[in-house]
């Protein structure tokens, strides 16, 4: 996801450029973020005063583990992003520029290229919910034998609330005395 923005950096503020995002495969050096299949989307780059405002979206499919039944499944995600990119070098003079004092900005490198990979990676991480379920009504695993309750009930005795049964025997004892 690398785009050359030399022309755009020479253009007047407000000029914009659009491009399709078409990645056969998107890989990140991160164990808990695995994507499956291609990533397709669209990006818009706009010349602003100090650099570029880049926004867009990408559709990906992420491999996830169900929070309840621990099964692996693929979750399609529609991810949007919007980031500022600042030049590290003046596009006309080639003079290195001081780093931006703004936080969370991405660099336009000294070949006048932007790489969207990190911005997209961060957007995907934000799009992944805290609780990931293989299906909304996933029955999960039996807490005692580990049986996948989506496949039907197991042979374990139904759970008895221990506090309730303690109360029950207490009441029974009182009736006896
Ligand atoms: Zn599940
Ligand atoms: Zn069980």
PDB file of C-alpha atoms and ligand atoms in Angstrom:
ATOM      1  CA  UNK A   1       0.000   0.000   0.000  1.00  0.00           C
ATOM      2  CA  UNK A   2       2.640   2.453  -1.120  1.00  0.00           C
ATOM      3  CA  UNK A   3       1.702   5.485  -3.191  1.00  0.00           C
ATOM      4  CA  UNK A   4       3.894   8.108  -4.754  1.00  0.00           C
ATOM      5  CA  UNK A   5       2.620  11.573  -3.871  1.00  0.00           C
ATOM      6  CA  UNK A   6       5.343  13.767  -5.397  1.00  0.00           C
ATOM      7  CA  UNK A   7       2.910  15.360  -7.876  1.00  0.00           C
ATOM      8  CA  UNK A   8       0.286  15.882  -5.220  1.00  0.00           C
ATOM      9  CA  UNK A   9       2.803  17.529  -2.889  1.00  0.00           C
ATOM     10  CA  UNK A  10       3.613  20.013  -5.670  1.00  0.00           C
ATOM     11  CA  UNK A  11      -0.083  20.778  -6.170  1.00  0.00           C
ATOM     12  CA  UNK A  12      -2.085  23.523  -4.508  1.00  0.00           C
ATOM     13  CA  UNK A  13      -3.927  23.013  -1.238  1.00  0.00           C
ATOM     14  CA  UNK A  14      -7.252  21.288  -1.856  1.00  0.00           C
ATOM     15  CA  UNK A  15      -6.068  19.152  -4.764  1.00  0.00           C
ATOM     16  CA  UNK A  16      -6.955  15.534  -4.259  1.00  0.00           C
ATOM     17  CA  UNK A  17      -6.122  12.186  -5.695  1.00  0.00           C
ATOM     18  CA  UNK A  18      -7.982   8.916  -5.363  1.00  0.00           C
ATOM     19  CA  UNK A  19      -6.820   5.365  -5.825  1.00  0.00           C
ATOM     20  CA  UNK A  20      -8.075   1.855  -5.340  1.00  0.00           C
ATOM     21  CA  UNK A  21      -6.560  -0.367  -2.709  1.00  0.00           C
ATOM     22  CA  UNK A  22      -6.060  -3.850  -4.069  1.00  0.00           C
ATOM     23  CA  UNK A  23      -3.850  -6.130  -2.036  1.00  0.00           C
ATOM     24  CA  UNK A  24      -3.703  -9.824  -2.745  1.00  0.00           C
ATOM     25  CA  UNK A  25      -2.567 -10.436   0.751  1.00  0.00           C
ATOM     26  CA  UNK A  26      -1.968  -8.191   3.714  1.00  0.00           C
ATOM     27  CA  UNK A  27       0.435  -9.400   6.351  1.00  0.00           C
ATOM     28  CA  UNK A  28       1.406  -7.760   9.595  1.00  0.00           C
ATOM     29  CA  UNK A  29       4.236  -8.716  11.907  1.00  0.00           C
ATOM     30  CA  UNK A  30       1.821  -9.388  14.658  1.00  0.00           C
ATOM     31  CA  UNK A  31       0.674 -12.716  15.973  1.00  0.00           C
ATOM     32  CA  UNK A  32      -2.801 -11.692  17.042  1.00  0.00           C
ATOM     33  CA  UNK A  33      -3.712 -10.054  13.748  1.00  0.00           C
ATOM     34  CA  UNK A  34      -4.012 -12.506  10.878  1.00  0.00           C
ATOM     35  CA  UNK A  35      -5.879 -11.572   7.730  1.00  0.00           C
ATOM     36  CA  UNK A  36      -7.232 -14.012   5.204  1.00  0.00           C
ATOM     37  CA  UNK A  37      -7.742 -13.301   1.544  1.00  0.00           C
ATOM     38  CA  UNK A  38      -7.406 -10.024  -0.305  1.00  0.00           C
ATOM     39  CA  UNK A  39      -7.875  -6.505   1.010  1.00  0.00           C
ATOM     40  CA  UNK A  40      -9.859  -4.175  -1.222  1.00  0.00           C
ATOM     41  CA  UNK A  41     -10.731  -0.565  -0.661  1.00  0.00           C
ATOM     42  CA  UNK A  42     -10.400   3.008  -1.708  1.00  0.00           C
ATOM     43  CA  UNK A  43      -8.188   5.866  -0.652  1.00  0.00           C
ATOM     44  CA  UNK A  44      -8.400   9.637  -1.063  1.00  0.00           C
ATOM     45  CA  UNK A  45      -5.374  11.867  -0.558  1.00  0.00           C
ATOM     46  CA  UNK A  46      -5.896  15.582  -0.153  1.00  0.00           C
ATOM     47  CA  UNK A  47      -3.239  18.265  -0.164  1.00  0.00           C
ATOM     48  CA  UNK A  48      -3.523  20.341   2.980  1.00  0.00           C
ATOM     49  CA  UNK A  49      -1.311  23.128   4.293  1.00  0.00           C
ATOM     50  CA  UNK A  50       1.463  21.090   5.817  1.00  0.00           C
ATOM     51  CA  UNK A  51       1.068  17.750   4.154  1.00  0.00           C
ATOM     52  CA  UNK A  52      -1.667  15.332   3.185  1.00  0.00           C
ATOM     53  CA  UNK A  53      -4.940  14.277   4.699  1.00  0.00           C
ATOM     54  CA  UNK A  54      -5.489  10.682   3.705  1.00  0.00           C
ATOM     55  CA  UNK A  55      -8.727   8.853   4.305  1.00  0.00           C
ATOM     56  CA  UNK A  56     -10.412   5.797   2.940  1.00  0.00           C
ATOM     57  CA  UNK A  57     -11.735   2.367   3.689  1.00  0.00           C
ATOM     58  CA  UNK A  58     -10.684  -1.203   3.243  1.00  0.00           C
ATOM     59  CA  UNK A  59     -12.569  -4.483   3.442  1.00  0.00           C
ATOM     60  CA  UNK A  60     -10.613  -7.292   5.031  1.00  0.00           C
ATOM     61  CA  UNK A  61     -11.299 -10.637   6.628  1.00  0.00           C
ATOM     62  CA  UNK A  62      -9.572 -11.286   9.941  1.00  0.00           C
ATOM     63  CA  UNK A  63      -8.968 -14.633  11.577  1.00  0.00           C
ATOM     64  CA  UNK A  64     -10.387 -14.618  15.075  1.00  0.00           C
ATOM     65  CA  UNK A  65     -10.918 -16.931  17.993  1.00  0.00           C
ATOM     66  CA  UNK A  66     -14.409 -17.144  19.475  1.00  0.00           C
ATOM     67  CA  UNK A  67     -14.366 -15.813  23.041  1.00  0.00           C
ATOM     68  CA  UNK A  68     -16.874 -18.476  24.155  1.00  0.00           C
ATOM     69  CA  UNK A  69     -16.087 -21.686  22.261  1.00  0.00           C
ATOM     70  CA  UNK A  70     -12.461 -20.943  21.221  1.00  0.00           C
ATOM     71  CA  UNK A  71     -13.219 -21.944  17.630  1.00  0.00           C
ATOM     72  CA  UNK A  72     -11.355 -20.071  14.890  1.00  0.00           C
ATOM     73  CA  UNK A  73     -13.452 -18.208  12.391  1.00  0.00           C
ATOM     74  CA  UNK A  74     -13.091 -15.484   9.776  1.00  0.00           C
ATOM     75  CA  UNK A  75     -14.693 -12.140  10.499  1.00  0.00           C
ATOM     76  CA  UNK A  76     -15.204  -9.675   7.636  1.00  0.00           C
ATOM     77  CA  UNK A  77     -14.359  -6.125   8.697  1.00  0.00           C
ATOM     78  CA  UNK A  78     -15.103  -2.840   6.969  1.00  0.00           C
ATOM     79  CA  UNK A  79     -12.388  -0.552   8.231  1.00  0.00           C
ATOM     80  CA  UNK A  80     -12.198   3.211   7.755  1.00  0.00           C
ATOM     81  CA  UNK A  81      -9.172   5.384   8.381  1.00  0.00           C
ATOM     82  CA  UNK A  82      -8.190   9.038   8.310  1.00  0.00           C
ATOM     83  CA  UNK A  83      -4.654  10.202   9.003  1.00  0.00           C
ATOM     84  CA  UNK A  84      -2.316  13.123   8.482  1.00  0.00           C
ATOM     85  CA  UNK A  85       0.891  12.521   6.578  1.00  0.00           C
ATOM     86  CA  UNK A  86       3.720  15.012   6.800  1.00  0.00           C
ATOM     87  CA  UNK A  87       6.696  15.370   4.464  1.00  0.00           C
ATOM     88  CA  UNK A  88      10.173  14.606   5.751  1.00  0.00           C
ATOM     89  CA  UNK A  89      11.714  16.404   2.772  1.00  0.00           C
ATOM     90  CA  UNK A  90      10.738  19.449   0.742  1.00  0.00           C
ATOM     91  CA  UNK A  91       9.432  18.146  -2.595  1.00  0.00           C
ATOM     92  CA  UNK A  92      10.933  21.016  -4.627  1.00  0.00           C
ATOM     93  CA  UNK A  93      14.248  21.768  -2.900  1.00  0.00           C
ATOM     94  CA  UNK A  94      15.012  18.308  -1.480  1.00  0.00           C
ATOM     95  CA  UNK A  95      15.871  19.899   1.851  1.00  0.00           C
ATOM     96  CA  UNK A  96      15.098  17.723   4.903  1.00  0.00           C
ATOM     97  CA  UNK A  97      12.267  19.140   6.972  1.00  0.00           C
ATOM     98  CA  UNK A  98      12.063  19.232  10.772  1.00  0.00           C
ATOM     99  CA  UNK A  99       9.728  16.599  12.216  1.00  0.00           C
ATOM    100  CA  UNK A 100       6.120  17.621  12.708  1.00  0.00           C
ATOM    101  CA  UNK A 101       5.252  18.677  16.247  1.00  0.00           C
ATOM    102  CA  UNK A 102       1.807  17.132  15.863  1.00  0.00           C
ATOM    103  CA  UNK A 103       1.229  13.770  17.451  1.00  0.00           C
ATOM    104  CA  UNK A 104       0.089  10.677  15.548  1.00  0.00           C
ATOM    105  CA  UNK A 105       1.266  11.766  12.130  1.00  0.00           C
ATOM    106  CA  UNK A 106       2.718   9.501   9.506  1.00  0.00           C
ATOM    107  CA  UNK A 107       5.725  10.357   7.347  1.00  0.00           C
ATOM    108  CA  UNK A 108       5.884  11.008   3.636  1.00  0.00           C
ATOM    109  CA  UNK A 109       9.318   9.487   3.072  1.00  0.00           C
ATOM    110  CA  UNK A 110      12.225  11.082   1.219  1.00  0.00           C
ATOM    111  CA  UNK A 111      11.140   9.356  -2.004  1.00  0.00           C
ATOM    112  CA  UNK A 112       7.810  11.207  -1.640  1.00  0.00           C
ATOM    113  CA  UNK A 113       5.958   8.005  -0.952  1.00  0.00           C
ATOM    114  CA  UNK A 114       3.310   7.216   1.622  1.00  0.00           C
ATOM    115  CA  UNK A 115       2.876   3.755   3.037  1.00  0.00           C
ATOM    116  CA  UNK A 116      -0.648   3.147   4.320  1.00  0.00           C
ATOM    117  CA  UNK A 117       0.188  -0.184   5.975  1.00  0.00           C
ATOM    118  CA  UNK A 118       0.646   1.134   9.507  1.00  0.00           C
ATOM    119  CA  UNK A 119      -2.421   3.406   9.338  1.00  0.00           C
ATOM    120  CA  UNK A 120      -4.552   0.507   8.082  1.00  0.00           C
ATOM    121  CA  UNK A 121      -3.115  -1.869  10.699  1.00  0.00           C
ATOM    122  CA  UNK A 122      -4.061   0.516  13.501  1.00  0.00           C
ATOM    123  CA  UNK A 123      -7.537   0.990  12.029  1.00  0.00           C
ATOM    124  CA  UNK A 124      -8.073  -2.784  11.855  1.00  0.00           C
ATOM    125  CA  UNK A 125      -7.012  -3.222  15.482  1.00  0.00           C
ATOM    126  CA  UNK A 126      -9.545  -0.563  16.501  1.00  0.00           C
ATOM    127  CA  UNK A 127     -12.264  -2.267  14.453  1.00  0.00           C
ATOM    128  CA  UNK A 128     -11.867  -5.622  16.204  1.00  0.00           C
ATOM    129  CA  UNK A 129     -14.389  -5.933  19.027  1.00  0.00           C
ATOM    130  CA  UNK A 130     -13.289  -6.893  22.566  1.00  0.00           C
ATOM    131  CA  UNK A 131     -15.561  -9.916  22.514  1.00  0.00           C
ATOM    132  CA  UNK A 132     -15.420 -11.909  19.314  1.00  0.00           C
ATOM    133  CA  UNK A 133     -18.155 -14.487  18.808  1.00  0.00           C
ATOM    134  CA  UNK A 134     -18.314 -17.087  16.024  1.00  0.00           C
ATOM    135  CA  UNK A 135     -22.079 -16.459  16.040  1.00  0.00           C
ATOM    136  CA  UNK A 136     -24.183 -14.206  18.197  1.00  0.00           C
ATOM    137  CA  UNK A 137     -25.806 -17.050  20.146  1.00  0.00           C
ATOM    138  CA  UNK A 138     -22.696 -19.200  20.511  1.00  0.00           C
ATOM    139  CA  UNK A 139     -23.415 -21.626  23.363  1.00  0.00           C
ATOM    140  CA  UNK A 140     -19.769 -21.877  24.378  1.00  0.00           C
ATOM    141  CA  UNK A 141     -18.032 -24.744  26.109  1.00  0.00           C
ATOM    142  CA  UNK A 142     -19.162 -26.721  29.154  1.00  0.00           C
ATOM    143  CA  UNK A 143     -17.207 -25.329  32.106  1.00  0.00           C
ATOM    144  CA  UNK A 144     -16.699 -28.839  33.474  1.00  0.00           C
ATOM    145  CA  UNK A 145     -15.926 -31.161  30.549  1.00  0.00           C
ATOM    146  CA  UNK A 146     -15.080 -28.651  27.830  1.00  0.00           C
ATOM    147  CA  UNK A 147     -17.669 -30.058  25.425  1.00  0.00           C
ATOM    148  CA  UNK A 148     -18.709 -27.670  22.646  1.00  0.00           C
ATOM    149  CA  UNK A 149     -22.322 -26.989  23.594  1.00  0.00           C
ATOM    150  CA  UNK A 150     -23.048 -25.805  20.022  1.00  0.00           C
ATOM    151  CA  UNK A 151     -22.941 -29.497  19.091  1.00  0.00           C
ATOM    152  CA  UNK A 152     -25.576 -30.402  21.682  1.00  0.00           C
ATOM    153  CA  UNK A 153     -25.671 -30.966  25.438  1.00  0.00           C
ATOM    154  CA  UNK A 154     -22.986 -32.937  27.267  1.00  0.00           C
ATOM    155  CA  UNK A 155     -23.448 -35.594  29.937  1.00  0.00           C
ATOM    156  CA  UNK A 156     -22.574 -33.363  32.879  1.00  0.00           C
ATOM    157  CA  UNK A 157     -25.150 -32.881  35.621  1.00  0.00           C
ATOM    158  CA  UNK A 158     -26.902 -29.513  35.392  1.00  0.00           C
ATOM    159  CA  UNK A 159     -25.084 -26.808  37.378  1.00  0.00           C
ATOM    160  CA  UNK A 160     -26.421 -26.390  40.919  1.00  0.00           C
ATOM    161  CA  UNK A 161     -25.900 -23.064  42.570  1.00  0.00           C
ATOM    162  CA  UNK A 162     -23.890 -23.991  45.657  1.00  0.00           C
ATOM    163  CA  UNK A 163     -25.002 -20.988  47.695  1.00  0.00           C
ATOM    164  CA  UNK A 164     -28.615 -21.860  47.051  1.00  0.00           C
ATOM    165  CA  UNK A 165     -28.230 -25.506  48.024  1.00  0.00           C
ATOM    166  CA  UNK A 166     -26.402 -24.474  51.218  1.00  0.00           C
ATOM    167  CA  UNK A 167     -29.355 -22.274  52.099  1.00  0.00           C
ATOM    168  CA  UNK A 168     -31.751 -25.092  51.343  1.00  0.00           C
ATOM    169  CA  UNK A 169     -30.024 -27.540  53.694  1.00  0.00           C
ATOM    170  CA  UNK A 170     -29.895 -24.857  56.370  1.00  0.00           C
ATOM    171  CA  UNK A 171     -33.650 -24.392  56.104  1.00  0.00           C
ATOM    172  CA  UNK A 172     -34.198 -28.144  56.180  1.00  0.00           C
ATOM    173  CA  UNK A 173     -32.086 -28.433  59.363  1.00  0.00           C
ATOM    174  CA  UNK A 174     -34.118 -25.700  61.017  1.00  0.00           C
ATOM    175  CA  UNK A 175     -37.353 -27.493  60.230  1.00  0.00           C
ATOM    176  CA  UNK A 176     -35.982 -30.678  61.805  1.00  0.00           C
ATOM    177  CA  UNK A 177     -35.001 -29.080  65.096  1.00  0.00           C
TER     178      UNK A 177
HETATM  179 ZN1  LIG B   1     -18.237 -19.769  19.429  1.00  0.00          ZN
HETATM  180 ZN1  LIG B   2     -19.974 -31.077  30.317  1.00  0.00          ZN
END
